[in-house]
């Protein structure tokens, strides 16, 4: 069994409405941090498949599942990745045993007939709706999937280091040639070093972030 990361505890009490045990809430939410440095312990194929087995259940409109991921692990692939990243992000990715390049597939509607009972109807709807509609659906739903992906990484006892995919065009050329995608982010994955986490920064209050009407 994978040893759990000793994250700091949730900085405030877990709400009594939460159905998770406090330790699980720490692991997935308040105690989890963006990791900036990793040990050299590998992320195995079994680890990667376990992450997918959890993340695949993310909700997407008409079960569209537009997220596409390239798992960068080999040295040649890592060199291509580092060439696409700015210096600060390059150092973080270089320390990670695995980096996931995440993209939204704008051609996701082609798979809808086998993913949804009314998939052909929705495929035609998206085709008639035009390029902007397809891009919006792809981006929104793939970002939901990416959020679940980060939680799945934490759930198997590893740490995630999500970063912006700043040179999106270079990343698309390097990892999604001949595919119509929008690069969303890259996520470093692995077991963190002792100094991997930065000090917890403040969060907005409920009143600042939410409005109830």
PDB file of N, CA, C and O in Angstrom, residues 24-51:
ATOM      1  N   UNK A  24      -8.934  12.266   5.782  1.00  0.00           N
ATOM      2  CA  UNK A  24      -9.186  12.270   4.349  1.00  0.00           C
ATOM      3  C   UNK A  24      -9.404  13.693   3.840  1.00  0.00           C
ATOM      4  O   UNK A  24      -8.982  14.041   2.734  1.00  0.00           O
ATOM      5  N   UNK A  25     -10.059  14.524   4.643  1.00  0.00           N
ATOM      6  CA  UNK A  25     -10.235  15.923   4.258  1.00  0.00           C
ATOM      7  C   UNK A  25      -8.885  16.635   4.184  1.00  0.00           C
ATOM      8  O   UNK A  25      -8.647  17.462   3.301  1.00  0.00           O
ATOM      9  N   UNK A  26      -7.980  16.303   5.119  1.00  0.00           N
ATOM     10  CA  UNK A  26      -6.627  16.855   5.063  1.00  0.00           C
ATOM     11  C   UNK A  26      -5.936  16.444   3.766  1.00  0.00           C
ATOM     12  O   UNK A  26      -5.305  17.252   3.085  1.00  0.00           O
ATOM     13  N   UNK A  27      -6.032  15.162   3.442  1.00  0.00           N
ATOM     14  CA  UNK A  27      -5.329  14.615   2.289  1.00  0.00           C
ATOM     15  C   UNK A  27      -5.794  15.249   0.991  1.00  0.00           C
ATOM     16  O   UNK A  27      -4.985  15.573   0.114  1.00  0.00           O
ATOM     17  N   UNK A  28      -7.097  15.471   0.851  1.00  0.00           N
ATOM     18  CA  UNK A  28      -7.651  15.925  -0.415  1.00  0.00           C
ATOM     19  C   UNK A  28      -7.797  17.436  -0.524  1.00  0.00           C
ATOM     20  O   UNK A  28      -7.700  17.986  -1.617  1.00  0.00           O
ATOM     21  N   UNK A  29      -8.036  18.110   0.601  1.00  0.00           N
ATOM     22  CA  UNK A  29      -8.402  19.516   0.519  1.00  0.00           C
ATOM     23  C   UNK A  29      -7.453  20.418   1.311  1.00  0.00           C
ATOM     24  O   UNK A  29      -6.377  20.744   0.850  1.00  0.00           O
ATOM     25  N   UNK A  30      -7.872  20.840   2.490  1.00  0.00           N
ATOM     26  CA  UNK A  30      -7.159  21.898   3.190  1.00  0.00           C
ATOM     27  C   UNK A  30      -5.721  21.610   3.517  1.00  0.00           C
ATOM     28  O   UNK A  30      -4.893  22.517   3.540  1.00  0.00           O
ATOM     29  N   UNK A  31      -5.385  20.356   3.786  1.00  0.00           N
ATOM     30  CA  UNK A  31      -4.012  20.046   4.118  1.00  0.00           C
ATOM     31  C   UNK A  31      -3.119  19.849   2.922  1.00  0.00           C
ATOM     32  O   UNK A  31      -1.899  19.848   3.049  1.00  0.00           O
ATOM     33  N   UNK A  32      -3.717  19.650   1.748  1.00  0.00           N
ATOM     34  CA  UNK A  32      -2.922  19.400   0.545  1.00  0.00           C
ATOM     35  C   UNK A  32      -2.350  20.714   0.018  1.00  0.00           C
ATOM     36  O   UNK A  32      -2.952  21.768   0.150  1.00  0.00           O
ATOM     37  N   UNK A  33      -1.174  20.624  -0.575  1.00  0.00           N
ATOM     38  CA  UNK A  33      -0.489  21.798  -1.115  1.00  0.00           C
ATOM     39  C   UNK A  33       0.012  21.518  -2.525  1.00  0.00           C
ATOM     40  O   UNK A  33       0.158  20.366  -2.927  1.00  0.00           O
ATOM     41  N   UNK A  34       0.300  22.585  -3.243  1.00  0.00           N
ATOM     42  CA  UNK A  34       1.052  22.448  -4.481  1.00  0.00           C
ATOM     43  C   UNK A  34       2.486  22.080  -4.136  1.00  0.00           C
ATOM     44  O   UNK A  34       3.134  22.749  -3.343  1.00  0.00           O
ATOM     45  N   UNK A  35       2.969  20.996  -4.726  1.00  0.00           N
ATOM     46  CA  UNK A  35       4.337  20.553  -4.475  1.00  0.00           C
ATOM     47  C   UNK A  35       5.282  21.172  -5.496  1.00  0.00           C
ATOM     48  O   UNK A  35       4.974  21.220  -6.689  1.00  0.00           O
ATOM     49  N   UNK A  36       6.437  21.621  -5.014  1.00  0.00           N
ATOM     50  CA  UNK A  36       7.419  22.283  -5.877  1.00  0.00           C
ATOM     51  C   UNK A  36       8.689  21.476  -6.061  1.00  0.00           C
ATOM     52  O   UNK A  36       9.534  21.849  -6.882  1.00  0.00           O
ATOM     53  N   UNK A  37       8.855  20.395  -5.320  1.00  0.00           N
ATOM     54  CA  UNK A  37      10.043  19.554  -5.455  1.00  0.00           C
ATOM     55  C   UNK A  37       9.663  18.120  -5.097  1.00  0.00           C
ATOM     56  O   UNK A  37       8.823  17.893  -4.210  1.00  0.00           O
ATOM     57  N   UNK A  38      10.312  17.169  -5.771  1.00  0.00           N
ATOM     58  CA  UNK A  38       9.916  15.772  -5.636  1.00  0.00           C
ATOM     59  C   UNK A  38      11.136  14.882  -5.438  1.00  0.00           C
ATOM     60  O   UNK A  38      12.247  15.203  -5.865  1.00  0.00           O
ATOM     61  N   UNK A  39      10.902  13.739  -4.812  1.00  0.00           N
ATOM     62  CA  UNK A  39      11.946  12.730  -4.718  1.00  0.00           C
ATOM     63  C   UNK A  39      12.082  12.045  -6.072  1.00  0.00           C
ATOM     64  O   UNK A  39      11.257  12.252  -6.975  1.00  0.00           O
ATOM     65  N   UNK A  40      13.086  11.190  -6.210  1.00  0.00           N
ATOM     66  CA  UNK A  40      13.272  10.486  -7.471  1.00  0.00           C
ATOM     67  C   UNK A  40      12.543   9.149  -7.511  1.00  0.00           C
ATOM     68  O   UNK A  40      12.736   8.356  -8.434  1.00  0.00           O
ATOM     69  N   UNK A  41      11.691   8.877  -6.520  1.00  0.00           N
ATOM     70  CA  UNK A  41      10.908   7.643  -6.550  1.00  0.00           C
ATOM     71  C   UNK A  41       9.954   7.682  -7.735  1.00  0.00           C
ATOM     72  O   UNK A  41       9.226   8.659  -7.923  1.00  0.00           O
ATOM     73  N   UNK A  42       9.928   6.655  -8.556  1.00  0.00           N
ATOM     74  CA  UNK A  42       9.150   6.715  -9.800  1.00  0.00           C
ATOM     75  C   UNK A  42       7.645   6.682  -9.565  1.00  0.00           C
ATOM     76  O   UNK A  42       7.162   6.151  -8.559  1.00  0.00           O
ATOM     77  N   UNK A  43       6.922   7.236 -10.514  1.00  0.00           N
ATOM     78  CA  UNK A  43       5.478   7.052 -10.612  1.00  0.00           C
ATOM     79  C   UNK A  43       5.271   5.939 -11.629  1.00  0.00           C
ATOM     80  O   UNK A  43       5.566   6.101 -12.816  1.00  0.00           O
ATOM     81  N   UNK A  44       4.804   4.797 -11.181  1.00  0.00           N
ATOM     82  CA  UNK A  44       4.738   3.614 -12.020  1.00  0.00           C
ATOM     83  C   UNK A  44       3.515   3.636 -12.936  1.00  0.00           C
ATOM     84  O   UNK A  44       2.596   4.446 -12.768  1.00  0.00           O
ATOM     85  N   UNK A  45       3.496   2.704 -13.876  1.00  0.00           N
ATOM     86  CA  UNK A  45       2.311   2.544 -14.722  1.00  0.00           C
ATOM     87  C   UNK A  45       1.092   2.213 -13.866  1.00  0.00           C
ATOM     88  O   UNK A  45      -0.017   2.686 -14.148  1.00  0.00           O
ATOM     89  N   UNK A  46       1.277   1.405 -12.840  1.00  0.00           N
ATOM     90  CA  UNK A  46       0.164   1.063 -11.956  1.00  0.00           C
ATOM     91  C   UNK A  46      -0.350   2.297 -11.226  1.00  0.00           C
ATOM     92  O   UNK A  46      -1.567   2.470 -11.068  1.00  0.00           O
ATOM     93  N   UNK A  47       0.563   3.170 -10.776  1.00  0.00           N
ATOM     94  CA  UNK A  47       0.153   4.423 -10.131  1.00  0.00           C
ATOM     95  C   UNK A  47      -0.667   5.275 -11.102  1.00  0.00           C
ATOM     96  O   UNK A  47      -1.716   5.836 -10.740  1.00  0.00           O
ATOM     97  N   UNK A  48      -0.166   5.391 -12.328  1.00  0.00           N
ATOM     98  CA  UNK A  48      -0.831   6.240 -13.317  1.00  0.00           C
ATOM     99  C   UNK A  48      -2.224   5.719 -13.646  1.00  0.00           C
ATOM    100  O   UNK A  48      -3.187   6.484 -13.754  1.00  0.00           O
ATOM    101  N   UNK A  49      -2.346   4.404 -13.776  1.00  0.00           N
ATOM    102  CA  UNK A  49      -3.661   3.823 -14.050  1.00  0.00           C
ATOM    103  C   UNK A  49      -4.605   3.980 -12.857  1.00  0.00           C
ATOM    104  O   UNK A  49      -5.808   4.188 -13.027  1.00  0.00           O
ATOM    105  N   UNK A  50      -4.062   3.890 -11.649  1.00  0.00           N
ATOM    106  CA  UNK A  50      -4.895   4.096 -10.458  1.00  0.00           C
ATOM    107  C   UNK A  50      -5.428   5.524 -10.418  1.00  0.00           C
ATOM    108  O   UNK A  50      -6.589   5.751 -10.053  1.00  0.00           O
ATOM    109  N   UNK A  51      -4.587   6.486 -10.786  1.00  0.00           N
ATOM    110  CA  UNK A  51      -5.031   7.878 -10.857  1.00  0.00           C
ATOM    111  C   UNK A  51      -6.184   8.008 -11.855  1.00  0.00           C
ATOM    112  O   UNK A  51      -7.211   8.638 -11.575  1.00  0.00           O
TER     113      UNK A  51
END
